[in-house]
């Protein structure tokens, strides 16, 4: 079973409107829900909370109730974690690589998947198995030039470069054909460590200006 076409197109459309996915990689921070809410107010439609600590799913639960953005559970590697993430309220799942079991479980649960891939074979397989978006990870290994080659070959597959993207090279990725980009610190800054939440809006506005300029 794969994720339905509707779930694919819905998530892709949501992300395309404001093509930045915010990665919150420190789920233990008590500020995660507040930062998620601030990102939503800034226009970011999708936030990823990585499941990298024992209480990460609690951060998902507390962030979902803000209603500010779509909250995704990241680094999902097996069926059980997929089920627990959806039970916690995750709107979508993210995987570090092509994991057929997770994609199959997501199809059963009715949630879309942002599936990690790097090679051409992995990109095609992720899409064939029903990924809503294909996360090019780690993007820094190939850079914008590699992404441009993939988009020339797979113009119908929405690619989301992730891993090592900075504010300075963001525009290059969009000029190369990125559907969206996933970023951590360039968006979040020090907000998870007591930083000014208002700065999240300023950074988001700046990055979106760079995206618009790159897209022409």
Tab-separated table of C-alpha atoms in Angstrom:
chain	number	residue	atom	x	y	z
A	1	UNK	CA	0.000	0.000	0.000
A	2	UNK	CA	1.212	3.529	-0.741
A	3	UNK	CA	0.160	7.009	0.284
A	4	UNK	CA	-2.850	8.206	-1.697
A	5	UNK	CA	-2.548	10.740	-4.478
A	6	UNK	CA	-4.651	13.180	-2.446
A	7	UNK	CA	-2.268	13.079	0.494
A	8	UNK	CA	0.652	13.551	-1.858
A	9	UNK	CA	-0.794	16.580	-3.600
A	10	UNK	CA	-2.174	18.162	-0.419
A	11	UNK	CA	1.180	18.240	1.354
A	12	UNK	CA	3.064	19.289	-1.774
A	13	UNK	CA	0.641	22.176	-2.289
A	14	UNK	CA	0.844	23.305	1.329
A	15	UNK	CA	4.623	23.365	1.236
A	16	UNK	CA	4.780	25.044	-2.171
A	17	UNK	CA	2.914	28.085	-0.836
A	18	UNK	CA	5.706	28.867	1.635
A	19	UNK	CA	8.498	26.551	0.486
A	20	UNK	CA	10.437	26.267	3.725
A	21	UNK	CA	10.227	23.327	6.124
A	22	UNK	CA	11.535	24.242	9.565
A	23	UNK	CA	13.550	21.515	11.293
A	24	UNK	CA	13.400	21.479	15.085
A	25	UNK	CA	16.180	19.069	15.999
A	26	UNK	CA	16.111	19.567	19.772
A	27	UNK	CA	12.743	18.163	20.833
A	28	UNK	CA	13.656	18.282	24.529
A	29	UNK	CA	13.526	22.085	24.495
A	30	UNK	CA	10.405	23.345	26.281
A	31	UNK	CA	10.234	26.109	23.682
A	32	UNK	CA	9.355	23.751	20.801
A	33	UNK	CA	5.580	24.498	20.822
A	34	UNK	CA	6.168	28.257	21.068
A	35	UNK	CA	8.701	28.178	18.233
A	36	UNK	CA	6.301	26.105	16.124
A	37	UNK	CA	3.585	28.664	16.744
A	38	UNK	CA	5.892	31.528	15.836
A	39	UNK	CA	6.977	29.806	12.626
A	40	UNK	CA	3.329	29.350	11.703
A	41	UNK	CA	2.626	33.025	12.294
A	42	UNK	CA	5.595	33.834	10.071
A	43	UNK	CA	3.982	31.838	7.271
A	44	UNK	CA	5.854	28.536	7.500
A	45	UNK	CA	3.331	25.795	6.784
A	46	UNK	CA	5.392	22.745	7.735
A	47	UNK	CA	7.555	22.035	10.761
A	48	UNK	CA	9.592	18.886	11.400
A	49	UNK	CA	10.240	17.722	14.953
A	50	UNK	CA	12.962	15.100	14.903
A	51	UNK	CA	12.405	12.012	17.033
A	52	UNK	CA	15.886	12.078	18.486
A	53	UNK	CA	15.094	11.903	22.189
A	54	UNK	CA	12.883	9.746	24.428
A	55	UNK	CA	10.273	12.490	24.904
A	56	UNK	CA	10.183	13.752	21.330
A	57	UNK	CA	6.624	12.550	20.729
A	58	UNK	CA	5.473	14.704	23.621
A	59	UNK	CA	6.917	17.698	21.784
A	60	UNK	CA	4.891	16.644	18.744
A	61	UNK	CA	1.705	16.470	20.837
A	62	UNK	CA	2.259	19.858	22.420
A	63	UNK	CA	3.091	21.483	19.085
A	64	UNK	CA	0.157	20.047	17.169
A	65	UNK	CA	-2.348	21.675	19.506
A	66	UNK	CA	-1.073	25.149	18.606
A	67	UNK	CA	-2.664	24.689	15.188
A	68	UNK	CA	-0.096	27.059	13.717
A	69	UNK	CA	1.506	24.723	11.171
A	70	UNK	CA	1.559	21.167	9.918
A	71	UNK	CA	3.708	19.219	12.358
A	72	UNK	CA	5.762	16.345	11.003
A	73	UNK	CA	7.645	13.662	12.918
A	74	UNK	CA	11.160	13.272	11.568
A	75	UNK	CA	13.664	10.432	11.509
A	76	UNK	CA	10.933	7.790	11.433
A	77	UNK	CA	12.593	4.453	10.716
A	78	UNK	CA	10.036	1.740	11.472
A	79	UNK	CA	6.334	0.931	11.530
A	80	UNK	CA	5.936	1.195	15.286
A	81	UNK	CA	7.430	4.674	15.388
A	82	UNK	CA	5.189	5.692	12.490
A	83	UNK	CA	2.107	4.538	14.389
A	84	UNK	CA	3.179	6.241	17.603
A	85	UNK	CA	3.909	9.486	15.766
A	86	UNK	CA	0.489	9.527	14.131
A	87	UNK	CA	-1.124	8.708	17.491
A	88	UNK	CA	0.687	11.759	18.870
A	89	UNK	CA	-0.959	13.874	16.171
A	90	UNK	CA	1.757	14.143	13.520
A	91	UNK	CA	0.311	15.385	10.252
A	92	UNK	CA	3.065	13.786	8.178
A	93	UNK	CA	6.191	11.678	8.582
A	94	UNK	CA	9.768	12.110	7.421
A	95	UNK	CA	12.288	9.345	6.849
A	96	UNK	CA	16.086	9.525	6.543
A	97	UNK	CA	16.052	7.112	3.590
A	98	UNK	CA	13.833	4.902	1.449
A	99	UNK	CA	12.028	2.700	3.972
A	100	UNK	CA	9.249	0.672	2.315
A	101	UNK	CA	7.782	-0.455	5.661
A	102	UNK	CA	7.309	3.116	6.833
A	103	UNK	CA	5.793	4.188	3.530
A	104	UNK	CA	3.458	1.214	3.635
A	105	UNK	CA	2.406	1.947	7.213
A	106	UNK	CA	1.864	5.607	6.369
A	107	UNK	CA	-0.412	4.533	3.534
A	108	UNK	CA	-2.441	2.452	5.978
A	109	UNK	CA	-2.617	5.355	8.414
A	110	UNK	CA	-3.529	7.863	5.727
A	111	UNK	CA	-0.630	10.273	6.253
A	112	UNK	CA	1.903	11.563	3.722
A	113	UNK	CA	5.639	10.926	3.880
A	114	UNK	CA	8.618	13.101	3.059
A	115	UNK	CA	11.019	10.334	2.092
A	116	UNK	CA	14.779	10.694	2.225
A	117	UNK	CA	16.800	9.765	-0.869
A	118	UNK	CA	20.050	10.674	-2.554
A	119	UNK	CA	20.797	8.608	-5.646
A	120	UNK	CA	18.701	8.572	-8.804
A	121	UNK	CA	17.519	5.047	-8.010
A	122	UNK	CA	16.475	6.075	-4.498
A	123	UNK	CA	14.605	9.131	-5.782
A	124	UNK	CA	12.638	7.008	-8.254
A	125	UNK	CA	11.914	4.320	-5.663
A	126	UNK	CA	10.741	6.826	-3.062
A	127	UNK	CA	8.321	8.326	-5.562
A	128	UNK	CA	7.129	4.937	-6.774
A	129	UNK	CA	6.354	3.902	-3.206
A	130	UNK	CA	4.179	6.940	-2.650
A	131	UNK	CA	6.327	9.688	-1.135
A	132	UNK	CA	4.573	13.050	-1.123
A	133	UNK	CA	7.916	14.839	-1.318
A	134	UNK	CA	11.392	13.415	-1.806
A	135	UNK	CA	13.951	14.797	0.616
A	136	UNK	CA	17.377	15.048	-1.010
A	137	UNK	CA	19.626	14.203	1.928
A	138	UNK	CA	22.314	15.142	2.665
A	139	UNK	CA	22.014	17.891	0.064
A	140	UNK	CA	25.386	19.452	0.835
A	141	UNK	CA	27.203	16.452	-0.642
A	142	UNK	CA	26.016	17.300	-4.135
A	143	UNK	CA	25.015	20.912	-3.719
A	144	UNK	CA	22.748	22.881	-6.057
A	145	UNK	CA	24.468	21.474	-9.161
A	146	UNK	CA	23.486	17.925	-8.221
A	147	UNK	CA	19.934	19.012	-7.479
A	148	UNK	CA	19.752	20.699	-10.884
A	149	UNK	CA	20.756	17.436	-12.556
A	150	UNK	CA	18.035	15.556	-10.681
A	151	UNK	CA	15.335	18.090	-11.488
A	152	UNK	CA	16.244	17.887	-15.170
A	153	UNK	CA	15.724	14.123	-15.043
A	154	UNK	CA	12.728	14.087	-12.688
A	155	UNK	CA	10.778	17.239	-13.298
A	156	UNK	CA	7.597	15.634	-11.985
A	157	UNK	CA	9.080	14.716	-8.594
A	158	UNK	CA	9.051	17.480	-5.955
A	159	UNK	CA	12.518	17.515	-4.403
A	160	UNK	CA	13.325	19.052	-1.031
A	161	UNK	CA	17.042	19.531	-0.369
A	162	UNK	CA	17.918	18.987	3.290
A	163	UNK	CA	21.129	18.947	5.270
A	164	UNK	CA	23.716	21.696	5.435
A	165	UNK	CA	21.724	24.370	3.575
A	166	UNK	CA	22.590	27.918	4.598
A	167	UNK	CA	20.932	31.270	4.058
A	168	UNK	CA	23.683	32.127	1.577
A	169	UNK	CA	23.144	29.139	-0.729
A	170	UNK	CA	19.360	28.849	-0.330
A	171	UNK	CA	18.664	30.850	-3.492
A	172	UNK	CA	20.966	28.560	-5.499
A	173	UNK	CA	18.921	25.519	-4.516
A	174	UNK	CA	15.696	27.144	-5.648
A	175	UNK	CA	17.292	28.327	-8.870
A	176	UNK	CA	18.238	24.660	-9.376
A	177	UNK	CA	14.590	23.613	-9.104
A	178	UNK	CA	13.901	22.822	-5.443
A	179	UNK	CA	10.200	22.428	-4.613
A	180	UNK	CA	11.017	23.472	-1.052
A	181	UNK	CA	13.977	23.390	1.325
A	182	UNK	CA	14.297	22.174	4.893
A	183	UNK	CA	16.391	24.274	7.258
A	184	UNK	CA	17.172	24.297	10.952
A	185	UNK	CA	19.310	27.036	12.438
A	186	UNK	CA	18.949	29.507	9.506
A	187	UNK	CA	15.240	29.661	10.395
A	188	UNK	CA	15.147	28.829	14.086
A	189	UNK	CA	18.334	30.503	15.269
A	190	UNK	CA	18.611	30.387	19.056
A	191	UNK	CA	14.864	30.396	19.672
A	192	UNK	CA	14.971	26.929	21.252
A	193	UNK	CA	17.476	28.245	23.785
A	194	UNK	CA	15.702	31.338	25.019
A	195	UNK	CA	16.295	33.533	21.980
A	196	UNK	CA	13.854	36.219	20.892
A	197	UNK	CA	10.891	34.587	19.130
A	198	UNK	CA	10.317	37.733	17.069
A	199	UNK	CA	13.634	37.063	15.350
A	200	UNK	CA	12.084	33.897	13.871
A	201	UNK	CA	9.705	36.060	11.860
A	202	UNK	CA	12.515	38.318	10.666
A	203	UNK	CA	14.637	35.383	9.527
A	204	UNK	CA	11.679	33.753	7.801
A	205	UNK	CA	10.824	36.945	5.937
A	206	UNK	CA	14.434	37.339	4.810
A	207	UNK	CA	14.692	33.747	3.580
A	208	UNK	CA	11.386	33.944	1.744
A	209	UNK	CA	12.587	37.112	-0.013
A	210	UNK	CA	15.642	35.159	-1.192
A	211	UNK	CA	13.431	32.338	-2.461
A	212	UNK	CA	11.187	34.721	-4.381
A	213	UNK	CA	14.210	36.408	-5.956
A	214	UNK	CA	15.610	33.049	-7.017
A	215	UNK	CA	12.319	31.991	-8.545
A	216	UNK	CA	12.050	35.245	-10.433
